[in-house]
XYZ file of C-alpha atoms in Angstrom:
699
model
C -9.346 -5.421 -18.854
C -7.946 -3.600 -21.871
C -8.645 -2.881 -25.567
C -6.741 -1.285 -28.118
C -9.830 -1.986 -30.839
C -8.773 -0.165 -34.170
C -5.312 0.297 -33.828
C -5.972 3.250 -30.925
C -4.315 3.579 -27.655
C -5.241 0.877 -24.650
C -8.651 1.870 -23.201
C -9.363 0.205 -19.945
C -12.618 -1.453 -20.336
C -12.994 -2.814 -16.714
C -11.499 -2.704 -13.322
C -12.868 -3.859 -9.876
C -13.570 -7.249 -8.665
C -12.173 -10.031 -10.345
C -14.460 -11.376 -12.935
C -12.686 -14.817 -13.036
C -11.487 -16.803 -16.407
C -13.208 -14.986 -19.299
C -13.362 -16.892 -22.863
C -12.128 -14.402 -25.832
C -15.892 -14.631 -26.937
C -16.987 -13.236 -23.633
C -14.165 -10.736 -23.731
C -15.565 -9.514 -27.146
C -19.278 -9.339 -26.163
C -17.912 -7.380 -22.550
C -16.539 -4.765 -25.049
C -19.787 -4.361 -27.244
C -21.893 -4.426 -23.806
C -20.163 -1.668 -22.693
C -20.554 0.569 -25.735
C -22.840 3.477 -25.326
C -25.793 3.922 -27.998
C -25.942 7.068 -29.971
C -27.996 10.106 -28.566
C -28.350 13.641 -29.502
C -25.793 15.795 -30.556
C -23.150 12.679 -30.517
C -19.666 12.599 -32.405
C -20.511 10.097 -35.312
C -18.129 7.271 -33.881
C -18.191 5.322 -30.744
C -17.046 6.731 -28.076
C -13.644 5.091 -26.719
C -11.876 6.915 -23.609
C -8.202 5.653 -23.673
C -5.819 6.110 -20.843
C -4.800 9.070 -23.040
C -8.021 10.253 -24.020
C -7.502 12.873 -26.962
C -9.726 14.966 -29.060
C -8.668 13.224 -32.013
C -10.496 9.892 -30.325
C -13.488 12.283 -30.145
C -12.976 13.060 -26.393
C -14.198 16.673 -25.146
C -13.239 16.406 -21.326
C -9.918 17.050 -20.366
C -7.562 16.015 -22.754
C -4.428 13.379 -21.667
C -2.034 15.797 -24.164
C -1.655 19.382 -24.570
C 1.118 20.660 -26.158
C 1.765 22.169 -29.906
C 4.551 23.549 -31.867
C 3.976 27.229 -32.159
C -0.056 26.071 -32.797
C 0.397 23.285 -34.719
C 0.113 19.557 -34.378
C -1.987 20.422 -30.966
C -4.528 17.359 -31.673
C -2.535 13.862 -32.194
C -4.027 10.870 -33.221
C -1.976 7.972 -32.244
C -2.059 4.429 -33.540
C -0.357 1.035 -31.558
C 2.511 -0.011 -33.848
C 3.321 -2.486 -31.275
C 2.684 -4.334 -28.129
C 5.461 -5.917 -25.763
C 5.382 -7.836 -22.622
C 8.574 -7.127 -20.476
C 9.385 -9.622 -17.999
C 7.750 -9.713 -14.725
C 9.847 -8.561 -11.533
C 9.233 -8.408 -7.971
C 5.241 -8.853 -7.296
C 4.431 -7.783 -11.053
C 2.398 -10.547 -12.751
C 1.712 -8.608 -15.995
C 3.307 -6.126 -17.728
C 2.300 -4.319 -21.107
C 3.953 -1.591 -23.157
C 2.307 -0.424 -25.862
C 4.292 1.766 -28.476
C 2.280 4.105 -30.496
C 2.769 6.880 -33.013
C 1.507 9.908 -35.098
C 3.562 10.240 -38.300
C 1.831 13.801 -38.988
C 2.571 15.518 -35.610
C 6.014 13.567 -35.508
C 5.076 12.208 -32.068
C 5.813 8.691 -30.929
C 4.177 7.613 -27.249
C 5.099 4.502 -25.236
C 2.612 3.268 -22.489
C 3.479 1.181 -19.707
C 0.389 -0.596 -17.871
C 1.817 -3.059 -15.352
C -0.204 -5.042 -12.107
C 0.791 -6.294 -9.152
C 0.107 -9.913 -7.755
C -2.268 -7.839 -5.168
C -4.306 -6.151 -8.115
C -2.199 -2.547 -7.758
C -2.087 -1.009 -11.692
C 0.422 1.534 -12.394
C 0.505 3.143 -15.545
C 2.813 5.421 -17.180
C 3.759 7.422 -20.345
C 6.833 8.418 -22.726
C 6.364 11.038 -25.128
C 9.159 11.616 -27.605
C 9.469 14.196 -29.910
C 10.510 12.503 -33.631
C 10.690 15.832 -35.474
C 14.077 16.278 -36.783
C 13.858 19.780 -36.567
C 11.153 21.507 -34.577
C 10.719 21.462 -30.705
C 7.474 20.897 -29.534
C 6.062 22.628 -26.160
C 4.751 20.231 -23.658
C 2.075 21.662 -21.418
C 0.824 18.741 -19.669
C 0.294 14.928 -20.252
C -2.051 12.822 -17.682
C -3.236 9.609 -17.508
C -6.786 8.305 -16.797
C -8.931 5.347 -15.828
C -12.533 5.093 -15.823
C -14.886 4.507 -13.034
C -18.667 2.993 -13.178
C -21.888 5.162 -12.649
C -21.855 3.676 -9.138
C -18.973 5.734 -8.221
C -21.185 8.582 -7.097
C -18.988 9.998 -4.158
C -15.753 11.363 -4.542
C -12.894 11.230 -1.202
C -10.138 12.894 -1.258
C -7.879 15.124 1.262
C -6.757 18.530 2.093
C -4.722 20.057 5.515
C -2.152 22.125 6.526
C 0.895 21.651 8.818
C 0.123 19.954 11.840
C -3.038 18.824 10.350
C -2.241 16.644 7.673
C -4.834 14.303 5.913
C -7.744 15.911 6.434
C -10.534 13.974 4.420
C -12.974 15.823 2.115
C -16.346 14.033 0.776
C -18.488 15.462 -2.038
C -20.556 14.318 -4.648
C -19.549 13.186 -7.974
C -21.223 15.961 -9.925
C -20.981 16.575 -13.540
C -17.939 18.502 -14.179
C -14.221 18.494 -13.234
C -12.880 18.138 -9.622
C -9.523 19.432 -9.764
C -6.885 19.176 -7.433
C -3.558 20.629 -7.925
C -0.116 21.186 -5.943
C 2.325 24.119 -6.943
C 5.172 23.966 -3.752
C 7.549 21.848 -5.255
C 6.289 18.759 -3.235
C 2.891 17.153 -3.003
C 2.147 19.398 0.149
C 0.047 18.878 3.441
C -2.910 19.756 1.516
C -2.164 16.945 -1.073
C -5.216 15.212 -2.462
C -2.822 12.255 -1.659
C -5.438 9.276 -2.668
C -8.501 10.401 -4.787
C -10.951 8.019 -4.670
C -14.436 7.727 -6.033
C -16.760 5.195 -4.711
C -20.384 3.642 -3.871
C -22.179 6.255 -1.709
C -21.155 6.345 2.367
C -18.494 3.906 0.927
C -16.236 3.085 4.294
C -13.386 1.360 5.425
C -15.151 -2.112 5.618
C -18.009 -1.646 3.124
C -18.853 -0.037 -0.505
C -16.663 -0.443 -3.486
C -14.090 2.142 -4.082
C -11.613 3.138 -7.095
C -8.552 5.438 -6.021
C -5.895 7.177 -8.114
C -2.710 8.359 -6.681
C 0.233 10.108 -8.059
C 3.730 8.642 -7.328
C 5.426 11.753 -7.839
C 7.245 14.143 -5.210
C 6.978 17.547 -6.953
C 4.009 19.543 -8.424
C 1.170 17.324 -9.658
C -2.560 17.265 -10.556
C -5.428 14.955 -9.744
C -8.760 15.254 -11.248
C -12.335 13.249 -11.455
C -14.411 14.173 -14.455
C -17.801 13.141 -15.040
C -19.256 14.415 -18.704
C -22.813 15.376 -19.646
C -23.097 11.828 -21.556
C -22.183 9.885 -18.704
C -18.409 9.389 -18.514
C -16.781 9.186 -15.265
C -12.818 9.155 -15.108
C -10.090 9.602 -12.538
C -6.992 11.397 -14.300
C -3.523 12.519 -12.756
C -0.060 13.272 -14.033
C 2.781 15.628 -12.770
C 1.745 19.280 -13.047
C 4.373 21.299 -15.456
C 5.324 24.973 -15.096
C 4.804 27.234 -17.985
C 7.927 26.547 -20.606
C 9.218 23.797 -18.132
C 9.208 21.120 -20.897
C 10.044 21.755 -24.542
C 10.886 18.725 -26.111
C 13.920 19.306 -28.426
C 13.947 17.085 -31.757
C 14.762 13.274 -30.115
C 14.096 14.314 -26.372
C 11.247 12.617 -24.703
C 9.470 13.069 -21.608
C 8.213 10.551 -19.009
C 5.700 11.005 -16.571
C 5.677 9.593 -13.107
C 3.850 6.265 -12.299
C -0.019 6.861 -11.787
C -1.265 4.048 -9.419
C -4.979 2.821 -9.825
C -6.191 0.817 -6.811
C -9.745 -0.992 -6.494
C -11.305 -1.883 -3.108
C -14.496 -3.304 -1.419
C -13.777 -1.105 0.853
C -10.908 1.390 1.637
C -9.354 -1.721 4.293
C -9.227 -3.838 0.781
C -7.754 -0.962 -1.239
C -4.836 -0.479 1.383
C -4.245 -3.672 1.446
C -3.004 -3.826 -2.257
C -0.708 -0.929 -1.589
C 0.752 -2.240 1.361
C 1.372 -6.035 -0.206
C 3.177 -3.937 -2.849
C 5.555 -2.131 -0.846
C 5.926 -5.110 1.383
C 7.226 -6.946 -1.688
C 9.948 -4.589 -2.853
C 13.298 -5.614 -2.041
C 14.443 -2.471 -0.430
C 11.374 -2.691 2.278
C 12.554 -2.569 5.874
C 12.827 -6.362 6.619
C 14.539 -5.651 10.430
C 12.326 -5.021 13.643
C 11.750 -1.018 13.451
C 14.181 0.227 16.082
C 12.340 2.433 19.123
C 13.424 5.965 18.487
C 14.139 8.727 20.322
C 14.511 12.053 18.633
C 15.815 15.088 20.156
C 13.579 18.188 18.545
C 10.853 18.268 21.000
C 13.003 17.219 23.462
C 15.361 20.061 23.218
C 14.833 22.275 20.429
C 17.855 24.113 19.359
C 19.424 23.790 22.881
C 22.329 21.588 21.787
C 24.535 20.736 24.382
C 26.457 17.655 24.915
C 26.572 16.593 28.422
C 22.396 17.495 28.212
C 22.257 15.015 25.014
C 24.518 12.607 26.522
C 21.830 12.724 29.647
C 18.879 12.241 27.297
C 20.387 9.403 25.411
C 21.134 7.609 28.570
C 17.660 7.905 30.051
C 16.051 7.034 26.540
C 18.429 3.570 26.389
C 16.912 2.754 29.974
C 13.441 3.036 28.694
C 14.595 0.690 25.895
C 15.201 3.029 22.827
C 17.295 1.510 20.059
C 17.337 4.780 17.895
C 18.940 8.171 18.750
C 17.672 10.838 16.293
C 20.026 14.133 16.364
C 17.758 16.570 15.384
C 18.405 20.165 14.118
C 21.192 22.479 15.345
C 24.207 20.115 15.135
C 25.698 22.123 12.605
C 28.110 25.018 12.388
C 26.321 28.156 13.799
C 22.684 26.595 13.842
C 21.373 27.754 17.110
C 18.088 29.100 15.372
C 16.312 28.447 11.908
C 18.182 31.580 10.269
C 21.509 30.398 9.642
C 23.394 27.415 8.701
C 21.316 25.754 6.292
C 23.821 24.499 3.391
C 26.741 24.443 5.276
C 26.536 20.767 7.133
C 29.632 21.115 8.874
C 29.700 19.528 12.895
C 29.628 22.494 15.232
C 32.992 22.202 17.515
C 31.390 24.806 19.565
C 28.355 22.398 20.511
C 30.809 19.136 19.702
C 34.246 20.091 21.727
C 35.330 16.370 21.974
C 34.066 15.623 18.085
C 30.796 14.184 17.255
C 32.065 10.957 16.650
C 32.776 10.691 20.532
C 28.945 11.042 21.107
C 28.200 8.579 18.599
C 30.391 6.176 20.303
C 28.950 6.765 23.515
C 25.295 6.074 21.994
C 26.545 2.892 20.614
C 27.782 1.783 23.642
C 24.271 2.549 25.201
C 22.794 0.142 22.816
C 21.226 2.585 20.050
C 22.317 3.255 16.920
C 22.785 6.791 15.421
C 20.537 8.924 13.170
C 21.008 12.720 12.053
C 18.605 15.379 10.614
C 19.442 17.369 7.687
C 17.773 19.311 4.849
C 19.950 19.285 2.049
C 17.656 20.906 -0.572
C 17.519 24.521 1.913
C 19.784 27.127 2.345
C 19.763 29.988 4.754
C 21.084 33.361 3.207
C 23.159 33.724 6.429
C 25.784 30.250 5.585
C 29.081 30.071 4.003
C 27.143 28.662 0.977
C 25.058 31.355 0.278
C 27.760 33.508 0.546
C 29.970 31.988 -1.775
C 27.264 30.944 -4.369
C 24.247 33.017 -4.259
C 23.532 31.825 -8.142
C 22.865 28.225 -6.839
C 19.307 29.491 -5.389
C 16.030 29.331 -7.026
C 15.312 32.898 -8.339
C 12.904 33.817 -11.143
C 13.058 37.473 -12.409
C 16.443 38.219 -10.650
C 14.492 38.203 -7.527
C 15.914 36.489 -4.077
C 11.696 35.907 -3.439
C 10.368 35.184 -0.218
C 12.051 33.481 2.523
C 9.888 30.496 4.847
C 11.144 29.786 8.048
C 14.264 32.118 7.114
C 15.095 29.646 4.264
C 15.320 29.605 0.610
C 15.531 26.567 -1.935
C 18.855 25.332 -3.372
C 18.588 24.422 -6.925
C 19.916 20.865 -7.489
C 19.231 20.995 -10.825
C 22.839 23.177 -10.860
C 25.472 20.639 -11.191
C 28.019 22.266 -8.769
C 25.341 22.891 -6.392
C 24.429 19.156 -6.730
C 27.934 17.970 -6.311
C 28.479 20.469 -3.313
C 25.583 18.829 -1.437
C 26.195 15.261 -2.021
C 29.915 15.368 -1.319
C 28.684 16.957 1.990
C 26.469 14.377 2.613
C 29.075 11.514 1.517
C 31.740 12.833 3.915
C 29.334 12.751 7.120
C 28.190 8.846 6.254
C 31.793 8.530 5.710
C 33.104 9.852 8.832
C 30.607 8.935 10.942
C 28.526 5.198 11.699
C 24.783 6.968 10.881
C 22.495 4.826 10.734
C 19.477 7.140 9.519
C 18.982 10.237 7.993
C 15.798 12.107 9.134
C 15.787 14.237 5.443
C 13.393 17.583 6.026
C 11.945 19.610 3.130
C 10.306 22.720 5.294
C 10.069 25.552 2.318
C 7.288 25.532 -0.501
C 9.378 25.351 -3.918
C 7.790 28.591 -5.244
C 9.486 30.751 -7.934
C 11.895 27.729 -8.845
C 13.903 29.790 -11.606
C 16.782 27.976 -12.504
C 20.035 29.542 -13.837
C 21.104 32.639 -14.906
C 17.646 32.516 -17.588
C 15.211 32.020 -14.389
C 13.705 29.017 -16.262
C 11.483 26.671 -14.176
C 13.371 24.284 -12.040
C 11.032 22.044 -10.404
C 10.704 19.284 -12.441
C 14.373 18.620 -12.853
C 14.872 19.581 -8.775
C 12.483 16.519 -8.319
C 14.548 14.352 -10.340
C 17.875 15.344 -9.055
C 16.455 14.480 -5.197
C 15.852 10.866 -6.781
C 18.889 10.998 -7.646
C 20.809 12.119 -4.734
C 18.621 9.737 -2.708
C 19.497 6.811 -4.913
C 22.908 7.649 -4.996
C 23.200 7.849 -1.325
C 21.137 4.397 -1.115
C 24.102 2.709 -3.506
C 27.194 3.998 -1.498
C 25.407 3.959 1.850
C 23.160 0.846 2.053
C 23.011 0.908 5.718
C 21.934 4.447 5.916
C 17.670 4.669 6.073
C 16.106 7.744 5.310
C 13.274 9.326 6.789
C 11.133 11.627 4.310
C 10.371 14.667 6.177
C 8.538 17.596 4.655
C 7.777 19.995 7.562
C 5.713 16.980 8.941
C 3.934 14.988 5.841
C 4.270 17.274 3.162
C 5.863 14.765 0.828
C 4.882 11.546 1.255
C 4.056 9.537 -2.003
C 4.537 6.406 -3.556
C 7.698 7.875 -5.520
C 9.707 9.200 -2.589
C 8.797 5.692 -1.362
C 11.085 3.943 -3.410
C 14.180 5.144 -1.566
C 12.859 5.878 1.723
C 12.211 3.689 4.555
C 9.957 5.767 6.808
C 8.029 9.125 6.407
C 7.183 11.416 8.917
C 3.326 12.003 8.809
C 2.874 15.122 10.914
C 4.842 17.399 13.096
C 1.719 17.674 15.496
C 2.447 15.009 17.991
C -1.314 15.838 19.919
C -2.479 12.082 19.814
C -5.832 12.969 19.278
C -4.800 14.770 16.000
C -2.643 12.179 15.288
C -5.297 9.643 15.245
C -6.648 10.987 12.233
C -3.509 11.915 10.572
C -1.974 8.124 11.007
C -5.502 6.468 10.050
C -5.223 7.870 6.248
C -1.648 8.082 5.987
C -1.708 4.397 6.046
C -4.374 4.031 3.126
C -1.037 4.168 1.409
C 1.926 3.657 3.848
C 2.146 0.176 5.811
C 2.560 1.120 9.565
C 6.653 0.079 9.914
C 7.069 2.838 7.200
C 5.164 5.605 9.598
C 6.424 7.237 12.159
C 4.555 7.607 15.634
C 6.522 9.029 18.627
C 5.138 9.700 22.163
C 5.176 13.563 22.827
C 5.091 15.485 25.916
C 1.988 15.736 28.003
C 1.106 19.462 26.565
C 1.173 18.993 22.794
C 3.424 21.569 21.341
C 1.149 22.163 18.543
C -2.294 22.428 20.287
C -1.825 22.881 23.712
C -3.859 19.753 24.828
C -3.178 17.946 27.656
C -3.324 14.353 27.201
C -2.328 11.079 29.787
C 0.551 9.440 28.925
C -1.550 5.960 28.005
C -3.122 7.987 25.258
C -0.360 8.935 23.876
C 1.758 5.792 24.370
C -1.295 3.771 22.863
C -1.314 6.118 19.842
C 2.134 5.524 19.103
C 2.146 1.821 19.110
C 0.480 1.698 15.380
C 3.408 2.658 13.652
C 7.249 2.929 13.865
C 7.449 3.824 17.417
C 9.550 6.678 18.853
C 9.600 9.318 21.876
C 9.944 12.748 21.469
C 9.731 14.089 24.733
C 12.717 15.098 27.232
C 12.733 11.823 29.469
C 15.501 13.609 31.722
C 12.663 15.402 33.130
C 9.870 12.510 33.922
C 8.880 11.227 37.226
C 9.769 7.850 38.230
C 6.304 6.654 37.590
C 6.116 8.497 34.029
C 9.330 6.831 32.924
C 8.306 3.408 34.349
C 4.974 3.517 32.165
C 7.043 4.095 28.923
C 9.042 1.496 30.031
C 6.140 -0.941 29.542
C 4.743 0.729 26.523
C 7.963 0.360 24.699
C 7.956 -3.296 26.205
C 4.400 -3.891 24.826
C 5.503 -2.363 20.975
C 8.433 -4.784 20.790
C 6.363 -7.480 21.998
C 3.897 -6.407 19.432
C 5.463 -5.151 16.379
C 6.403 -8.352 14.254
C 2.400 -8.366 13.793
C 2.095 -4.574 13.826
C 4.359 -4.469 10.859
C 3.492 -7.306 8.720
C -0.322 -7.765 9.230
C -3.003 -6.526 7.487
C -4.254 -2.877 8.768
C -7.768 -2.936 9.657
C -10.362 0.079 10.308
C -13.711 -0.567 11.264
C -16.618 1.477 10.997
C -18.702 2.726 13.528
C -21.910 4.430 13.356
C -20.928 6.684 16.396
C -18.279 9.343 15.156
C -16.262 9.843 18.304
C -15.847 5.770 18.249
C -13.026 4.851 16.229
C -11.862 0.956 15.562
C -8.542 0.374 14.545
C -5.946 -2.674 14.289
C -4.037 -5.099 12.697
C -4.707 -8.666 11.522
C -1.919 -10.990 11.317
C -1.738 -12.927 7.183
C -2.425 -16.092 8.833
C -5.769 -14.667 10.633
C -4.343 -16.370 13.647
C -3.592 -13.384 16.049
C -4.983 -9.679 15.902
C -4.666 -6.528 17.893
C -7.530 -3.757 17.828
C -7.188 -0.411 19.493
C -11.024 0.880 20.483
C -10.243 5.119 20.631
C -12.947 7.645 22.277
C -12.614 11.056 20.314
C -15.403 13.143 22.477
C -18.149 12.058 24.925
C -20.435 10.174 23.121
C -24.192 11.395 22.852
C -25.651 7.954 24.124
C -23.670 5.552 26.340
C -22.860 3.085 26.118
C -22.863 3.302 22.471
C -23.490 -0.274 21.998
C -21.433 -3.298 20.421
C -18.400 -2.552 18.849
C -17.535 -4.915 15.636
C -13.868 -6.138 15.039
C -13.343 -6.720 11.139
C -10.882 -8.661 9.303
C -10.678 -11.992 11.592
C -11.122 -15.380 9.858
C -14.959 -16.020 10.129
C -14.701 -19.613 10.854
C -11.928 -19.588 13.748
C -12.592 -19.475 17.364
C -10.755 -16.464 18.945
C -9.709 -15.971 22.526
C -10.636 -12.021 23.334
C -9.074 -10.212 26.214
C -7.615 -6.756 27.038
C -4.442 -6.075 25.963
C -0.941 -3.975 26.705
C 0.021 -2.334 29.897
C -3.373 -2.300 32.589
C -4.973 0.805 32.749
C -4.876 2.837 35.776
C -7.308 2.152 38.848
C -8.846 5.232 38.253
C -10.590 3.837 35.134
C -11.471 0.387 35.916
C -15.043 1.226 36.745
C -17.279 0.553 33.995
C -15.968 -2.378 32.587
C -18.168 -4.975 30.741
C -18.942 -8.461 32.566
C -16.445 -10.132 29.720
C -13.571 -7.923 31.016
C -11.717 -9.810 33.147
C -12.381 -13.768 32.272
C -12.036 -13.251 28.430
C -14.135 -14.224 25.612
C -14.439 -17.294 22.855
C -16.151 -15.988 19.808
C -15.819 -16.804 16.011
C -14.051 -14.214 13.534
C -17.653 -14.394 12.189
C -19.649 -13.334 15.219
C -17.077 -10.612 16.085
C -17.459 -9.364 12.805
C -21.381 -9.458 12.639
C -22.528 -9.200 16.371
C -19.313 -7.482 18.028
C -18.635 -7.217 21.806
C -19.418 -4.522 24.177
C -16.915 -1.580 25.155
C -16.314 -0.605 28.449
C -16.922 2.750 29.901
C -14.289 5.439 28.696
C -13.470 8.679 29.149
C -13.352 11.227 26.139
C -9.777 10.817 24.708
C -8.732 7.123 25.339
C -7.999 4.126 23.941
C -8.293 0.415 25.259
C -6.537 -2.896 23.291
C -8.065 -5.798 22.615
C -6.383 -8.681 21.529
C -7.668 -12.123 19.375
C -5.946 -15.165 19.228
C -7.382 -17.901 17.338
C -7.847 -21.422 19.450
C -6.451 -24.438 17.628
C-alpha cells in the first residue's frame, strides 16, 4: 500500500500478507493508525519515510539521495507533480510512475513501482539535472522499503570462491547493517538477498521481507533501525567517487530493486520464480544434459581426446557438449590468449567446425566457453591496444589469474569484442556460451583520464548480451564469474543459466544450490556430477550422492567419463535417465525446502503446480547425535489429497539396504496434511548420502 500524502514522494504504508479489498475510509484510517506519536526530541512534523527518504522530510538516517553542486542543492525536497499508470506487461499487474520535482535544486525525479501477479515488487528511480548551466555531482541514489518491528532478525549471505552463498544471521539491532560490493560484480560474498524476518524464520515458517539489487556491477544493500523505532531495507548501485556527474539535461537511472515478502522463505522464493518463469525469454525447452570439459580435461586440449569424451558422454545420455577454456589461439594455460578469440589451428587442424559436426552427429548440440571482458597481457589484443585495458593513475594494476579487464566503455574495444563474438556465432552452429568473468574489477579507470568506469562497463555488458540475443536468438548464455560471482536479477534478463560455483563437491553444493535457488529457479542453475575426488576440497564422495545432488537443477557432467569403470558408466546413465524422466517436474514445480530440528538432516523437493506429484530429497550432511532422528515432514503438498509415497530414483547399493523403515518396500498412503504435520520415518543413512522419495496423488 502506497501513500503520497501531502504531495510528497510515495511511501510504502504496508507490504506483507494480503489484507483483502479495503474501503477508502479503511485505507485512510490505516494510514492514521500507522503514524507515530510525537515524542521527546522529535522533529515537529509527522515522520514519513518515502521510498527515497531525504533530510527535508525529517529523515535522519541514511539519505536516499546524496549529491550536490559544489556544496549547493545537497538537500532537495521533491513534490509529486504527476502519476502515470503504464500499461501492464508480462506478469506485471500494477505499474505506477511518479513524477516529482524540486525547482530550487533544479532536479526532477521519476520513481517507478511495479508489482507482479505473484506479489514481487520492484522499484527504480531516474534523477535528471534540469539546471541549464551547472552539473550535479551524484554520490548515491538508493531506494528503501520499511519493515515492521516484528522483523527482528536479519539473514543475508557471504562467501568466497568455491564457497558461495554462506548464510549469515544476526539480530536486527539499532544502527546500520551495511553490505557493499566494489568488485565490478556482486561477487562470491554478495549479500545476494537481504532479508529481515521474525526471529527464527525458516523456509516453511516465519514472516520474512527481502530486498535484492538487480544489478551486475558495484552495489550496496543495508538494513537500518533508528532510535525512534523505524526499520527499513535499502539498496542501490554503489557509485565510485566522481563516477556520475550529471551534466545539464543528463539523467541517471538506478537498477531495479526487488522487494519480496513471504511467510517462510519458500513462499518468498516462489514469488521470484513465478516472475522469472513468466518472462517471454525464459527457457522453455527441456534443459539438456550438459557435459563440460573443464574438470574433465582442463587445458589439455586434444581433438582426439575431446572426441572420445564426446562419444562417451553421448552414450551416457548427454545432450550438450560444452568446450571450456583452452580452445583459442595459444591458450595452453591461464597466462595467454584472452582477448584474441581465434580458433587455435594447432589444436584443431581440421577446423573447429569439423569437430562440432561430429558432436552434432552424436546427437548433442555444442557450447563454447568465452571470457569476453578479460584480456591477458600476452595476447595480440593487449599488445596492439594497451589503452583498451582499465587502468588508474597510469598503472596497469594487479593481475588476477594473470588477467586484466578490457574496458568495454571504450567504443573500439566494445566493437572489437562484439565483432569477434558475432564472427564465432556466424561461423559455427553454437547453441550455448558459457560466459565467464574471473577477475574482480578494481582500479577501473576509463580512457586517458582514468575516470571510474564500472557503471558504464556494466551497461556495456548488458548491451553486448542483448545484441547477441537479438542477432543470435538460438544461443543460450550462461553467467559464470569464477563460479557464482555474478548471479542477480539484472543479468537474468539476458541469460538462460547461471553457474553457482566452481565447487563440484556435492556436500558443499547442497548449501550453494539451496540458497542460490532462493532467487533462481532450478532450470536456471547449473548442477554437475563431478569426479569422485572433488577438485576444490579433496573430499571423496560416492557416485550416487554426487548424482543425486546434481539432479536438482540443470544437470550436467564435469568428469572424464572415458576413465570410468563399466559399473560407474552404467550408473551415470541411470541417473541421467532418471533426470530426464523428472525434469519437467523439477523445472516447472514449486521449490520446497523443509525445516528440520536436526541441522544435519536437510530436506528439499519440488512440488508440481497442480499439487498432484512431488519429488523430495533427504540428505544427511553428517552423523546425527541421535539415531534415528525422528520423522521428517514433507511440506508443500495439497492438504486434502491422498498421496502414494515411495522411494524414487536408481536403487541404492545393496550395502546400504540395511536399516530401512517398515514402509519402505510397500509404500504409504497418506494425505498431504499428514505428511506435512506428522511426517514419515527415515531409513538409516550413512553421512553424506541422499535418499529420494516421490509422492503421487491418488485420484
